[in-house]
C-alpha atoms as one frame of an Amber mdcrd trajectory, in Angstrom:
protein
-128.760  28.409 -61.558-127.891  28.736 -64.873-123.516  28.340 -66.076-124.196
  32.407 -67.156-126.518  33.759 -64.019-123.858  31.679 -61.739-120.313  33.523
 -64.168-122.444  37.242 -63.707-122.969  36.372 -60.174-119.222  35.867 -59.911
-117.788  39.320 -61.954-118.845  41.981 -59.364-117.409  39.501 -55.923-113.964
  39.187 -58.296-113.336  42.695 -58.893-114.022  43.769 -55.480-111.769  40.746
 -54.153-109.627  41.545 -56.631-109.544  45.405 -54.887-109.646  44.332 -51.514
-106.778  41.406 -52.225-104.232  44.407 -53.927-104.758  46.617 -50.491-104.016
  42.840 -48.510-100.507  42.289 -51.010 -99.575  46.010 -50.354-100.102  45.111
 -46.753 -98.346  41.990 -46.051 -95.376  43.319 -48.442 -94.937  46.193 -46.297
 -94.695  44.383 -43.514 -92.549  41.203 -45.110 -90.370  43.631 -45.779 -89.456
  45.854 -43.218 -89.442  42.393 -41.738 -86.376  41.420 -43.823 -84.842  44.010
 -44.932 -84.845  46.839 -40.864 -85.184  49.174 -43.435 -88.733  50.855 -43.205
 -89.884  51.670 -47.562 -89.198  49.183 -49.770 -86.734  50.658 -52.175 -88.604
  52.461 -55.488 -87.451  51.749 -59.138 -86.201  54.529 -59.813 -84.461  54.786
 -55.891 -81.305  56.285 -56.609 -79.592  55.406 -54.296 -80.729  51.671 -53.646
 -78.700  48.671 -56.044 -79.987  46.888 -58.633 -80.085  43.863 -56.025 -82.204
  45.306 -54.253 -84.643  46.812 -56.005 -84.787  43.666 -57.848 -84.842  41.424
 -54.405 -88.183  43.982 -53.441 -90.058  43.602 -57.388 -89.700  39.551 -57.568
 -91.315  39.813 -53.008 -93.899  42.013 -53.836 -95.403  40.071 -56.831 -95.134
  37.007 -54.667 -96.605  38.469 -51.868 -99.495  39.615 -54.477 -99.700  36.414
 -56.986-100.344  34.114 -53.820-102.562  36.620 -51.969-104.659  36.741 -54.991
-104.873  34.086 -55.400-106.071  32.766 -51.708-108.920  35.608 -52.689-110.410
  34.349 -55.428-110.111  30.692 -54.668-112.343  31.684 -51.259-114.581  34.277
 -53.707-115.246  31.484 -56.431-115.736  28.664 -53.078-118.060  31.474 -51.829
-119.854  31.511 -55.211-120.832  27.538 -55.394-122.550  27.861 -51.674-124.251
  30.820 -52.819-125.660  28.862 -56.367-124.096  26.080 -56.499-122.046  26.670
 -59.500-118.261  27.004 -60.011-118.001  30.325 -60.971-116.016  29.993 -64.524
């Protein structure tokens, strides 16, 4: 299969996987926050009752979880496309 076809084949897969990764990362973050903070809800940046440290820690944790989940999902999608098309997507 040509490089262009492989790239086009991965595009819709990548979009769907990206959406799924966002949903999964949000769910993982909520569970991790609940376990680590003892609080049921993560702070919002505009919550005046939360301090800078808590807000920045939540943002850093959320970003790290999102990046890991997204990388795992993207890698899995690329492997799946290679299995289907014989080429690694670009």
